[in-house]
XYZ file of N, CA and C in Angstrom:
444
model
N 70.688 20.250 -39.777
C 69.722 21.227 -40.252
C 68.656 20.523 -41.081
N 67.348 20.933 -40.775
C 66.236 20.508 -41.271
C 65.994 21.604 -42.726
N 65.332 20.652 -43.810
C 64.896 21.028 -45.120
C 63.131 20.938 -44.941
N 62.379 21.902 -45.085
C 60.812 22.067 -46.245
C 60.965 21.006 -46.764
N 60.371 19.799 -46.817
C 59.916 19.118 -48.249
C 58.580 18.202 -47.774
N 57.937 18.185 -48.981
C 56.685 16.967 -48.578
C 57.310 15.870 -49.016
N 56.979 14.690 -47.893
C 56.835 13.354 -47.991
C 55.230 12.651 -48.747
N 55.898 11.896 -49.469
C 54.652 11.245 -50.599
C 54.007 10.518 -49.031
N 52.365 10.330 -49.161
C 51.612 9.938 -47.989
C 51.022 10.560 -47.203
N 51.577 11.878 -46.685
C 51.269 12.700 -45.746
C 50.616 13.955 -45.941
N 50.217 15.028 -45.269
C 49.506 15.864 -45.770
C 49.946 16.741 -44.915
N 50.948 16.809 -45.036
C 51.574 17.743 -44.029
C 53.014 18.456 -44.556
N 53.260 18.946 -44.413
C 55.414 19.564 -45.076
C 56.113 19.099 -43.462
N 56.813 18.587 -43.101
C 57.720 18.349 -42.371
C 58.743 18.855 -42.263
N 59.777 18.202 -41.367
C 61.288 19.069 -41.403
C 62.278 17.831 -41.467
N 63.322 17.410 -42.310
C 63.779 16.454 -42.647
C 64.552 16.671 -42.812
N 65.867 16.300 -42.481
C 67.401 16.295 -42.985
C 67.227 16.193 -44.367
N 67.744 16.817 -45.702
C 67.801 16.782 -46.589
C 68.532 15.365 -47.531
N 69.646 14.807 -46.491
C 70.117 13.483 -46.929
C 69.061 12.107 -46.691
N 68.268 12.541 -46.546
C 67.108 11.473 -46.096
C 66.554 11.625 -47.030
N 66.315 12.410 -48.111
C 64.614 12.195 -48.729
C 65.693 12.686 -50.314
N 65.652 14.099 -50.326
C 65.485 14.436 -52.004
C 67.070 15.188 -51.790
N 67.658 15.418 -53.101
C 69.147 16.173 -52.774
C 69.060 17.007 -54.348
N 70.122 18.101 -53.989
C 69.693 18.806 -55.421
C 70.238 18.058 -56.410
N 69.730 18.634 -57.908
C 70.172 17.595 -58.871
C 68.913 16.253 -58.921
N 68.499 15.726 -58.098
C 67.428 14.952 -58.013
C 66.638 14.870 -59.333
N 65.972 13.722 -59.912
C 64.754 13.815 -60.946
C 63.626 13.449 -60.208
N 62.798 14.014 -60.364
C 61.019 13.347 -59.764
C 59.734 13.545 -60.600
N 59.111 12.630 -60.186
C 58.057 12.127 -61.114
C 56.947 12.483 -60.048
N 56.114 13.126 -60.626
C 55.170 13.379 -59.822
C 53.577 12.186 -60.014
N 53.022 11.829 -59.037
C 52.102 10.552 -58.957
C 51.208 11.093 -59.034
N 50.951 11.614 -60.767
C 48.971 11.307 -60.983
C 49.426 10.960 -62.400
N 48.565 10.900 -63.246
C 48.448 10.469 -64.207
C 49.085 10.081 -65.412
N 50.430 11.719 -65.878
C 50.677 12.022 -66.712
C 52.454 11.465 -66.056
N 52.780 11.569 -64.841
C 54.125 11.481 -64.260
C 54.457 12.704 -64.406
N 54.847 13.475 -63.878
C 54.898 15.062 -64.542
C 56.260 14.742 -63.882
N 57.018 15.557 -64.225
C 58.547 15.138 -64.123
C 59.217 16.470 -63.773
N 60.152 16.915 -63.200
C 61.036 18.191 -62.807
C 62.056 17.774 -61.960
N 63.075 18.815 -61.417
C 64.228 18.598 -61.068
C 64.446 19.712 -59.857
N 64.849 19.003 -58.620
C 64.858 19.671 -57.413
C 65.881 20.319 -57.846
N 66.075 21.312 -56.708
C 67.103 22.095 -56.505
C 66.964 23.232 -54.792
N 67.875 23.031 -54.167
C 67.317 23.723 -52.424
C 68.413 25.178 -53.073
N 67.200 26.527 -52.302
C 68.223 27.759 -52.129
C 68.536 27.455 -51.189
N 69.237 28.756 -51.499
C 70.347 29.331 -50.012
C 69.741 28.835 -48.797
N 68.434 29.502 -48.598
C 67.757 29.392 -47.049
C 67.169 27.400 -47.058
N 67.653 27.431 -47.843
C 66.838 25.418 -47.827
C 65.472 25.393 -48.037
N 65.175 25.705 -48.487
C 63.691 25.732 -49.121
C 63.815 24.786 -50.456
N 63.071 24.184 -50.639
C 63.105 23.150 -52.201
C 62.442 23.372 -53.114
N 63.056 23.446 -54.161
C 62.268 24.946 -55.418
C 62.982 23.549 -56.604
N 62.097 24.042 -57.253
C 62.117 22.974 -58.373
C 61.938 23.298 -60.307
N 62.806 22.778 -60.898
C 62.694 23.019 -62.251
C 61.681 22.569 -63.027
N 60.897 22.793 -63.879
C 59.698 21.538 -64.611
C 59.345 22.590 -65.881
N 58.641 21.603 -66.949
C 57.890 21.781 -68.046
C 56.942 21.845 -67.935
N 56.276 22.892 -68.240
C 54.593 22.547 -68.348
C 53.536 23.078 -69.191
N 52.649 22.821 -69.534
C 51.715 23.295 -70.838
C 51.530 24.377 -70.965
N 51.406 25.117 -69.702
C 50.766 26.763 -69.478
C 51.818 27.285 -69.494
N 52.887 27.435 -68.816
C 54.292 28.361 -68.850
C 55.568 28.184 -69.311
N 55.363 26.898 -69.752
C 56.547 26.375 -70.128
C 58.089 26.653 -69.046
N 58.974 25.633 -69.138
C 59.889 25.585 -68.260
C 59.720 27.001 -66.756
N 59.538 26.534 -65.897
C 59.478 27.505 -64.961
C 60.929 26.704 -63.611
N 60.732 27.647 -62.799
C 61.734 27.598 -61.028
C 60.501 28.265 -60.548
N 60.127 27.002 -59.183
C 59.276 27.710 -58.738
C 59.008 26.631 -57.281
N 58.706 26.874 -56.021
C 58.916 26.289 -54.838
C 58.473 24.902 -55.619
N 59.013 23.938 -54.853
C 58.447 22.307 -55.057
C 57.135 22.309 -54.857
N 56.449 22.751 -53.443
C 55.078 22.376 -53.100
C 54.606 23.197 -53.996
N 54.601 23.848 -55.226
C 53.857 24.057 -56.202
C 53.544 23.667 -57.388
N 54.876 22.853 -57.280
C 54.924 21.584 -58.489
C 54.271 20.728 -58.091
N 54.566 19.835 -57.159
C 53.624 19.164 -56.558
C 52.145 18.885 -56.134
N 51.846 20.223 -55.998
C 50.603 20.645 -55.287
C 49.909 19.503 -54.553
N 50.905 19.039 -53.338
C 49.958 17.736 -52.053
C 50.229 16.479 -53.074
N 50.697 16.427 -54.029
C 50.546 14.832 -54.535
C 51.901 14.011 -54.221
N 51.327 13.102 -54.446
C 53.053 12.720 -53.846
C 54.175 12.229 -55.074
N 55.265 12.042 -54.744
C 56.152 12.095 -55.960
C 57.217 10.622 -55.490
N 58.016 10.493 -56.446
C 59.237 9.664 -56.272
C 60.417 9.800 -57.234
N 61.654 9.692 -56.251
C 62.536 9.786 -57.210
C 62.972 9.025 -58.528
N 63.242 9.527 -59.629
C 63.402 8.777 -60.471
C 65.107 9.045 -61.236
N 65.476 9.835 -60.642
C 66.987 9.693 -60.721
C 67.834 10.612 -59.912
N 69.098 10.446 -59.826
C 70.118 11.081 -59.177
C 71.404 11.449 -59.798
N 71.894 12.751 -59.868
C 73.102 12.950 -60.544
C 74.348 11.986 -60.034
N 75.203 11.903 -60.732
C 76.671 10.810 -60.829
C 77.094 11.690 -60.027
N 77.716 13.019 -60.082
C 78.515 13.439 -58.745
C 78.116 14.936 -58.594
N 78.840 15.650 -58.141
C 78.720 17.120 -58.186
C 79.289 17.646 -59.133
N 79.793 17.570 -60.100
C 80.333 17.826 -61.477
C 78.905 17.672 -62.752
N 78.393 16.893 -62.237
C 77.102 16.195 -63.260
C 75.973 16.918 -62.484
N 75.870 17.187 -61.211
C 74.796 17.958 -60.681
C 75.089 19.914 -61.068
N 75.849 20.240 -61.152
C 76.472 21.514 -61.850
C 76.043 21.043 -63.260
N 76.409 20.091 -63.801
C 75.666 20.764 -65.503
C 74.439 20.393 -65.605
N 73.822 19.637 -64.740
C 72.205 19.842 -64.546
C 71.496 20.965 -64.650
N 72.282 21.685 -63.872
C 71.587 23.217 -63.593
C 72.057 24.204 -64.301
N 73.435 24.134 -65.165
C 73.292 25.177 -65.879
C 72.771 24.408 -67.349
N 72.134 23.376 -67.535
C 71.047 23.440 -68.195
C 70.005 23.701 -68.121
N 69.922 23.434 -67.193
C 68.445 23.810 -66.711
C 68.281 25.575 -66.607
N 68.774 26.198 -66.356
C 68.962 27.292 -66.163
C 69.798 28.269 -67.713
N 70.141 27.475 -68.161
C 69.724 27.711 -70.210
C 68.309 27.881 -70.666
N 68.194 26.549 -70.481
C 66.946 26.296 -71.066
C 65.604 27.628 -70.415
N 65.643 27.803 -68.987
C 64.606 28.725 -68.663
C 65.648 29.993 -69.002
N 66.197 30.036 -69.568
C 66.596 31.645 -70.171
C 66.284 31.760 -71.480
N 66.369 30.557 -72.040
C 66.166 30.414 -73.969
C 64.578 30.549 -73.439
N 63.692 29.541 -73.313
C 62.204 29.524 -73.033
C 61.703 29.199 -74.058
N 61.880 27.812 -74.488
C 61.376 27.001 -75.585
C 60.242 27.017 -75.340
N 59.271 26.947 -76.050
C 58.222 26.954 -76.127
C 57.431 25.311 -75.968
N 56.517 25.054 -75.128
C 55.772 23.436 -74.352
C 55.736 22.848 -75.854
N 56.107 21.692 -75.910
C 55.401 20.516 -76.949
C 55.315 19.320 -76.298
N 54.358 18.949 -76.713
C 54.046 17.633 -76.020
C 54.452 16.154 -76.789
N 54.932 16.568 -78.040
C 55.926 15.705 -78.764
C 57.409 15.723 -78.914
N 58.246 16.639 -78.812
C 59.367 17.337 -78.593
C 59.788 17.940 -77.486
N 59.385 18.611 -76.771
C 60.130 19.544 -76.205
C 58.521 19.557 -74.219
N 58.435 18.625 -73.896
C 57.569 17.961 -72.906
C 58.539 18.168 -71.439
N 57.709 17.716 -70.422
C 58.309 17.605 -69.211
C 59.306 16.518 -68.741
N 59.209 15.491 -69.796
C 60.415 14.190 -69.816
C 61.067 14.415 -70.903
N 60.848 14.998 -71.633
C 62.128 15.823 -72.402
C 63.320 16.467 -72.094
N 62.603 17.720 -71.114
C 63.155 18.637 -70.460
C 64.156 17.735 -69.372
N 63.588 17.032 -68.596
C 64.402 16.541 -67.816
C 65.769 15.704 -68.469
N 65.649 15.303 -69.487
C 66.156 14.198 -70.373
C 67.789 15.236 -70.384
N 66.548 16.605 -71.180
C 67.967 17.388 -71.865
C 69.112 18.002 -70.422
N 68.503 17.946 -69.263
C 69.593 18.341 -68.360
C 70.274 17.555 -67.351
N 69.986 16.404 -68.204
C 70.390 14.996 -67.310
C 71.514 14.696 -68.473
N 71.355 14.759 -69.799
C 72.385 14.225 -71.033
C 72.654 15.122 -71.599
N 71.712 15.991 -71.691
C 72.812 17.138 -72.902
C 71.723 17.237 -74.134
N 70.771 15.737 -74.043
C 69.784 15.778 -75.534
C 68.472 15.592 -74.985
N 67.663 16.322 -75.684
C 65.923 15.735 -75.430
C 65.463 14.581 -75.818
N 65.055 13.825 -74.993
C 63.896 13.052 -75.310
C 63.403 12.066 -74.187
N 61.995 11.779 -74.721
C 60.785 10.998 -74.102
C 60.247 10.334 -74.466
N 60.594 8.977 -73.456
C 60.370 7.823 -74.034
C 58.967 7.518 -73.957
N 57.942 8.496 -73.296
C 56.475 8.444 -73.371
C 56.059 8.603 -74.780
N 56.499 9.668 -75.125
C 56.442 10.387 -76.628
C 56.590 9.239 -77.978
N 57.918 7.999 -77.738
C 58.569 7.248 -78.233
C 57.217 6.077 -78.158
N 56.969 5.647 -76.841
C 56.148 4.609 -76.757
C 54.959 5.255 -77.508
N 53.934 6.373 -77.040
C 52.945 6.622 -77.772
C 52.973 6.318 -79.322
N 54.008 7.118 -80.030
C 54.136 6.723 -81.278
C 54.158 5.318 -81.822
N 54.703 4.725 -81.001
C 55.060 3.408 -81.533
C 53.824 2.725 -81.547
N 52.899 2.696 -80.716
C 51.480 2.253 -80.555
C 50.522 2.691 -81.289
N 50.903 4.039 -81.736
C 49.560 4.799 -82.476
C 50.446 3.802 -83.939
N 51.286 3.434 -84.070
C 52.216 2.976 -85.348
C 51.425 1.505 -85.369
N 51.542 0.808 -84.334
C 51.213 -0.864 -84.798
C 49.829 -0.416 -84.852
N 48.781 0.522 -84.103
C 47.300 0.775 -84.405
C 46.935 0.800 -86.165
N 47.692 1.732 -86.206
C 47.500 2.097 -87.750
C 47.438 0.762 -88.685
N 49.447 0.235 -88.736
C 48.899 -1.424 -88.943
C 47.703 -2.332 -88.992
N 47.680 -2.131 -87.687
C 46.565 -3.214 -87.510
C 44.868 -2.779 -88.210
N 44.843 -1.692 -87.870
C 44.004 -0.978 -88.774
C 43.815 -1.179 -90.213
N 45.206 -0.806 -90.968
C 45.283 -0.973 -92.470
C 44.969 -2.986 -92.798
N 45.616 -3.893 -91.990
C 44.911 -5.332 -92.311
C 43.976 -5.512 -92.084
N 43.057 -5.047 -90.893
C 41.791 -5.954 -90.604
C 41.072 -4.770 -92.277
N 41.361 -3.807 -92.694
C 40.884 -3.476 -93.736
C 41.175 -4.079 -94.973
N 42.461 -4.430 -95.025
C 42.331 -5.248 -96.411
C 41.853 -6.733 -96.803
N 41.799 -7.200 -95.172
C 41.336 -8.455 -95.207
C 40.092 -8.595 -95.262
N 38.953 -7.006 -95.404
C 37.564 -7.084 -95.671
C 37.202 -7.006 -96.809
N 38.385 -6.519 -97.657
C 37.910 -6.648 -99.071
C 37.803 -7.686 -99.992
């Protein structure tokens, strides 16, 4: 049986054995700018509907090709078994019942994924930014004292 899903490259939705490309439980990173990050999941009928964070609605389920919208993506992780793909989703499926509210320091789209992959939030984008805006500052505060 063939699965809905887009292949990164193409501009088209295909029909693909589902063990070929994406499986539920899946992490993906979506390829433009920001990596936008969410978590597959196929219904009943095999259609590929997907978990994600995002600025405007915060945590939504909503078909893949809308997460996506034509861009292409890659996997960036896979659950340990079907025991670990089950508490994926009933985190994930917490979390869009609680409906935390978007932060883009806390509570982000690699957050979100973080918290239903381990159990805890966090993003190491969030982590790196800081750390850079941190040695900026540094570097900032010497080339100033070394003008005085």
């Amino acid at each position: 049986m063939g699965y809905r899903v887009y292949i990164s490259g193409r501009n088209e939705i295909v029909n693909i054995p589902a063990v070929e490309y994406l499986h539920d439980g899946d992490a993906i990173a979506i390829d433009d700018f920001w990596g936008h990050q969410a978590i597959v999941r196929y219904g009943p009928d095999g259609t590929c509907w997907a978990y994600h964070n995002d600025k405007t609605w915060g945590i939504s389920y909503e078909p893949f090709a809308d997460v996506h919208r034509g861009r292409g993506y890659h996997r960036i992780g896979q659950p340990d078994s079907q025991a670990h793909c089950d508490a994926i989703f009933e985190r994930a499926d917490a979390a869009l019942m609680l409906h935390p509210p978007y932060s883009a320091t806390s509570w982000n789209c690699e957050s979100f994924v973080h918290f239903c992959y381990y159990g805890a939030p966090h993003s190491e984008s969030v982590r790196t930014g800081v750390l850079w805006l941190g040695i900026g500052a540094l570097g900032a505060a010497v080339w100033s004292a070394n003008r005085e």
